[in-house]
Short mmCIF file of C-alpha atoms and ligand atoms in Angstrom, two decimals:
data_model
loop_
_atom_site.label_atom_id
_atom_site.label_comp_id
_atom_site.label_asym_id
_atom_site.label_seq_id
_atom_site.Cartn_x
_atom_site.Cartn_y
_atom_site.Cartn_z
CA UNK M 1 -39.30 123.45 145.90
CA UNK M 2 -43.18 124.18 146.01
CA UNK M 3 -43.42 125.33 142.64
CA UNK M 4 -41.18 123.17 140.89
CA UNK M 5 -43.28 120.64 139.94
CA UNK M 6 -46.09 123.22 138.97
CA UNK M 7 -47.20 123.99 135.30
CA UNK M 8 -45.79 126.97 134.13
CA UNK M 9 -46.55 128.42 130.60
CA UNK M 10 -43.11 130.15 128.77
CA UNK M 11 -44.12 132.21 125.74
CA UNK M 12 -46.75 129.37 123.51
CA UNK M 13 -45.40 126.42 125.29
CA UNK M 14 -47.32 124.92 128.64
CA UNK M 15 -44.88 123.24 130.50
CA UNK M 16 -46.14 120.54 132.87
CA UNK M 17 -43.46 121.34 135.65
CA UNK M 18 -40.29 123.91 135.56
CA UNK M 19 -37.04 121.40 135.15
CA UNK M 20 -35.25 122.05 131.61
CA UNK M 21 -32.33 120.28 130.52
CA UNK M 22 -29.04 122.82 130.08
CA UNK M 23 -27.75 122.83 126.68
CA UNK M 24 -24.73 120.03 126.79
CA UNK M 25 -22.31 120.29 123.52
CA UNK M 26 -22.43 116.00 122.91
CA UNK M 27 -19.88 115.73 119.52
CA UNK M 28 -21.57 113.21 117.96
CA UNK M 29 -22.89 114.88 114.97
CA UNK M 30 -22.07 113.79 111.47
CA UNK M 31 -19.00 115.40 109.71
CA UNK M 32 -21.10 117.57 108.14
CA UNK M 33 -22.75 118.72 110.84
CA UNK M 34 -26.09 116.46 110.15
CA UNK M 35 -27.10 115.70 113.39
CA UNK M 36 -25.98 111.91 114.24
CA UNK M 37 -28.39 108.53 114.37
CA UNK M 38 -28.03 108.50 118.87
CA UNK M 39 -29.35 112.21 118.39
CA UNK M 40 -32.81 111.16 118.39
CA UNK M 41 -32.58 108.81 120.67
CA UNK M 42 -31.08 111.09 123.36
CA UNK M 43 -32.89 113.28 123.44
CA UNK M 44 -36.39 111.11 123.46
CA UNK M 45 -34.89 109.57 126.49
CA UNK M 46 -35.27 112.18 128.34
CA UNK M 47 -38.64 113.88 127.12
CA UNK M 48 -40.20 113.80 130.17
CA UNK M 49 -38.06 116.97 131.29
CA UNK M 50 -40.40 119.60 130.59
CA UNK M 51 -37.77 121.58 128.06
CA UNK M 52 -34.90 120.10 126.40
CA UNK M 53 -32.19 122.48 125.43
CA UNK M 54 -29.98 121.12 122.69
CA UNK M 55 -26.63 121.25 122.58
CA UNK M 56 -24.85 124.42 121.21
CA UNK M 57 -25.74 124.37 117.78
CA UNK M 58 -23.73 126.01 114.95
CA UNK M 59 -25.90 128.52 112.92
CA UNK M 60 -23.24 128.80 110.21
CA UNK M 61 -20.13 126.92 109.31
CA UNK M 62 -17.40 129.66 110.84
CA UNK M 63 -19.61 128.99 114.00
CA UNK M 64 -18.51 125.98 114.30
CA UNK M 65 -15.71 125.59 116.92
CA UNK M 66 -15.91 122.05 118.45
CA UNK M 67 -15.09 118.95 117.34
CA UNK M 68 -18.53 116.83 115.53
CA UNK M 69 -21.08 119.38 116.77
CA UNK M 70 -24.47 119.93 114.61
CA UNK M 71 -25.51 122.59 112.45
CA UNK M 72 -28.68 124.19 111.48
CA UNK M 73 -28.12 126.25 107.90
CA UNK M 74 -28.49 123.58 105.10
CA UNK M 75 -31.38 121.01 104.50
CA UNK M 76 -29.71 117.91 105.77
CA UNK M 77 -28.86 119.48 109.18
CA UNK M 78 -32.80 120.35 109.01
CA UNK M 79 -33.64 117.00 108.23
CA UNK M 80 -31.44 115.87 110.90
CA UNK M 81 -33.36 117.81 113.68
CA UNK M 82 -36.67 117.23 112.56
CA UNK M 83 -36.02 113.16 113.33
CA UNK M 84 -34.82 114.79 116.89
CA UNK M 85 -38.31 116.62 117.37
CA UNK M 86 -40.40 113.94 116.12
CA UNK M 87 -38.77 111.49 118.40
CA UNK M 88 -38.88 114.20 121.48
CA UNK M 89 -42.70 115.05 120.47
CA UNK M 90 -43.98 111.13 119.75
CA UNK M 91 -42.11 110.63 124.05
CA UNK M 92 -44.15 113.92 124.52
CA UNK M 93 -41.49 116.42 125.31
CA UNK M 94 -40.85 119.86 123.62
CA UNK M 95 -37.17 120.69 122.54
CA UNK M 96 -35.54 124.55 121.78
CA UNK M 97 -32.51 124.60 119.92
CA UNK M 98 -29.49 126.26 120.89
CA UNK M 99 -27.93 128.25 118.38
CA UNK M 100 -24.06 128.72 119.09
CA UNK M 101 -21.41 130.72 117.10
CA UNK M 102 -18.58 129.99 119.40
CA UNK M 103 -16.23 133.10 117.77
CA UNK M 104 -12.71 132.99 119.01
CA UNK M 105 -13.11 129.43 120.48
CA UNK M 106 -12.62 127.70 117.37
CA UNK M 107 -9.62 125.56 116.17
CA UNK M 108 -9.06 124.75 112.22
CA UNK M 109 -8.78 121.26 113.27
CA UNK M 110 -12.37 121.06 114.67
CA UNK M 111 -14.39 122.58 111.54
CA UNK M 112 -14.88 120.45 108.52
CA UNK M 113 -13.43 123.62 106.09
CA UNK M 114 -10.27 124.37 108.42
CA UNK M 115 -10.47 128.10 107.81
CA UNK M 116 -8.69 130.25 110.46
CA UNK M 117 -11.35 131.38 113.19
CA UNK M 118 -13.42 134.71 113.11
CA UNK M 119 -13.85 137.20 116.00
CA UNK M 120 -15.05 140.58 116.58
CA UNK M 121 -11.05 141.13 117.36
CA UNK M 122 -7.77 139.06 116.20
CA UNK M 123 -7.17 138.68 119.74
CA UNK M 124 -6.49 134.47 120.53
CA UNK M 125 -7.92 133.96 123.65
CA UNK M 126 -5.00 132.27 125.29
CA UNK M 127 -6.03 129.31 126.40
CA UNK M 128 -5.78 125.44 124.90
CA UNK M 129 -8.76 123.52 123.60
CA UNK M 130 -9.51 119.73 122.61
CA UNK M 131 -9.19 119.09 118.79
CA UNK M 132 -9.32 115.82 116.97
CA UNK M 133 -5.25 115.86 117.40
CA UNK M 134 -5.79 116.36 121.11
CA UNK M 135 -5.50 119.82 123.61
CA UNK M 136 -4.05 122.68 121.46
CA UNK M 137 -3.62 126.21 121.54
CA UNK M 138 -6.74 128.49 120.28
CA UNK M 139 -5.29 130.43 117.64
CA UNK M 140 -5.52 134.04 116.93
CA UNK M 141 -8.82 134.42 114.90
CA UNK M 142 -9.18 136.93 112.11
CA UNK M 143 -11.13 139.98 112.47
CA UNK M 144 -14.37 139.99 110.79
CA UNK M 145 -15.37 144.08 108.98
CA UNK M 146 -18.43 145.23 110.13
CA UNK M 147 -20.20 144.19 107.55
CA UNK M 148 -18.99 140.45 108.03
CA UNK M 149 -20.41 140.98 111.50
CA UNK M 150 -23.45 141.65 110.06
CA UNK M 151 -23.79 138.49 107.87
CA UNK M 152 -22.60 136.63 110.76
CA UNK M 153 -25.52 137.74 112.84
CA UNK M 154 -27.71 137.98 109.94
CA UNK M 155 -28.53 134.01 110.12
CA UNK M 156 -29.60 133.91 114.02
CA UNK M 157 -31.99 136.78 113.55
CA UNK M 158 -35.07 135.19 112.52
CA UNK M 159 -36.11 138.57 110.50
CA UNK M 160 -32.84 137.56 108.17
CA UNK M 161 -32.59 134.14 107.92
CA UNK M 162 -32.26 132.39 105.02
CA UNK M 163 -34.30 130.00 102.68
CA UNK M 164 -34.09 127.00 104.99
CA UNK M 165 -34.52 129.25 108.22
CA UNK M 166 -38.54 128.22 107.64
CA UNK M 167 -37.70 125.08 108.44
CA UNK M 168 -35.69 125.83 110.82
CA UNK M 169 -38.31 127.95 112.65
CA UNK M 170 -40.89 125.30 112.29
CA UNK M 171 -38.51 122.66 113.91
CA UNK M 172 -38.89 124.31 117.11
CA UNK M 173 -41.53 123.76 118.87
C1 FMN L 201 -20.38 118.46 128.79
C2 FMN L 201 -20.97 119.86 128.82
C3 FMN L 201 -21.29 120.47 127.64
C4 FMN L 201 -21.83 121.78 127.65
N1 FMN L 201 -22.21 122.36 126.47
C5 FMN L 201 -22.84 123.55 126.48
C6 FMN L 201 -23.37 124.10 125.29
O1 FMN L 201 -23.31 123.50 124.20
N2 FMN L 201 -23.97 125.32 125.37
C7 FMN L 201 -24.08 126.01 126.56
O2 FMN L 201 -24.63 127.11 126.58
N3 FMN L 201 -23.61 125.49 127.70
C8 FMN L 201 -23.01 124.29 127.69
N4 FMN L 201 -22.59 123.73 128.87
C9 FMN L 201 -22.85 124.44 130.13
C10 FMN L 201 -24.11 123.87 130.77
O3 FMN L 201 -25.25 124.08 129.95
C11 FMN L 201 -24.38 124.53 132.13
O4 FMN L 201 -24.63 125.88 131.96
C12 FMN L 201 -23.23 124.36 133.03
O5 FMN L 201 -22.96 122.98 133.14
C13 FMN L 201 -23.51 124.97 134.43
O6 FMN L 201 -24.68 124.44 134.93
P1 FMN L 201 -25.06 124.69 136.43
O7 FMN L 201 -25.09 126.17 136.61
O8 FMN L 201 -26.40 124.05 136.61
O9 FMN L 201 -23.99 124.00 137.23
C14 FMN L 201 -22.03 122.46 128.87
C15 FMN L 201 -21.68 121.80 130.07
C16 FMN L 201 -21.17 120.55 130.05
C17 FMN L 201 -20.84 119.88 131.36
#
């Protein structure tokens, strides 16, 4: 406990003490995937945690897996998160953003285009998972080619990210 309320500097960021919030999946993003009008308030509330995670944060719309989480890939989702980060820097926190492709944990039910899940494998995971129509089996996803896999990735590496991924850079802080 001696050093955890010591400064600590993590890459360009100087953190006044070394408590970070875990990411926490909320669902209350917009059914697009814009984050929601209690996002910025959330997370302001608790700015004085020296690094706010987000919650898992889909990088592409087959990453999406949960029921109302947010996105990051088109200009409204951007938009979205900037009101986040100016409410988390005017409180005077700093905020990452968690991207999250879930894979296999994905249910039609949950994503907004109710496509049939993607995986490495079409191996269903087995297991049952909350949808908007309550706890129901994962399904078996469909197995992306290699060259899906790339495009998949090709968004969360910041060498390849599309036009908005600017913005998106510059929204973390
Ligand atoms: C409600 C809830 C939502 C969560 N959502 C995410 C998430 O979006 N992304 C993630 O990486 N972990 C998520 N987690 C896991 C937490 O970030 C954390 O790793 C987990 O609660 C274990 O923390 P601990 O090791 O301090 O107990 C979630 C946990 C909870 C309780």
């Amino acid at each position: 406990m001696t050093q955890l309320w010591s400064p600590i500097k993590l890459g360009n960021l100087q953190l006044p003490h070394r408590l970070a919030m875990a990411p926490m999946t909320r669902s209350r993003a917009k059914p697009d995937g814009t984050p929601g009008d209690l996002a910025p308030e959330y997370y302001s509330q608790r700015a004085t945690i020296a690094l706010l995670i987000t919650e898992g944060t889909q990088p592409s719309e087959d990453g999406q897996g949960y029921p109302n989480t947010p996105g990051i890939y088109t200009d409204e989702h951007v938009a979205g998160w900037r009101k986040v980060t100016d409410a988390v820097h005017a409180a005077g926190g700093r905020l990452f953003v968690q991207f999250m492709h879930v894979g296999r944990r994905s249910h039609p039910e949950n994503t907004a285009h109710h496509r049939q899940p993607v995986a490495p494998s079409a191996i269903a995971p087995g297991e049952d998972m909350f949808t908007s129509k309550g706890m129901l089996p994962v399904p078996q996803p469909r197995a992306l080619t290699t060259a899906e896999v790339r495009q998949t990735v090709g968004p969360i590496r910041r060498s390849r990210l599309p036009s908005t991924t600017t913005r998106n850079r510059s929204v973390r802080s």
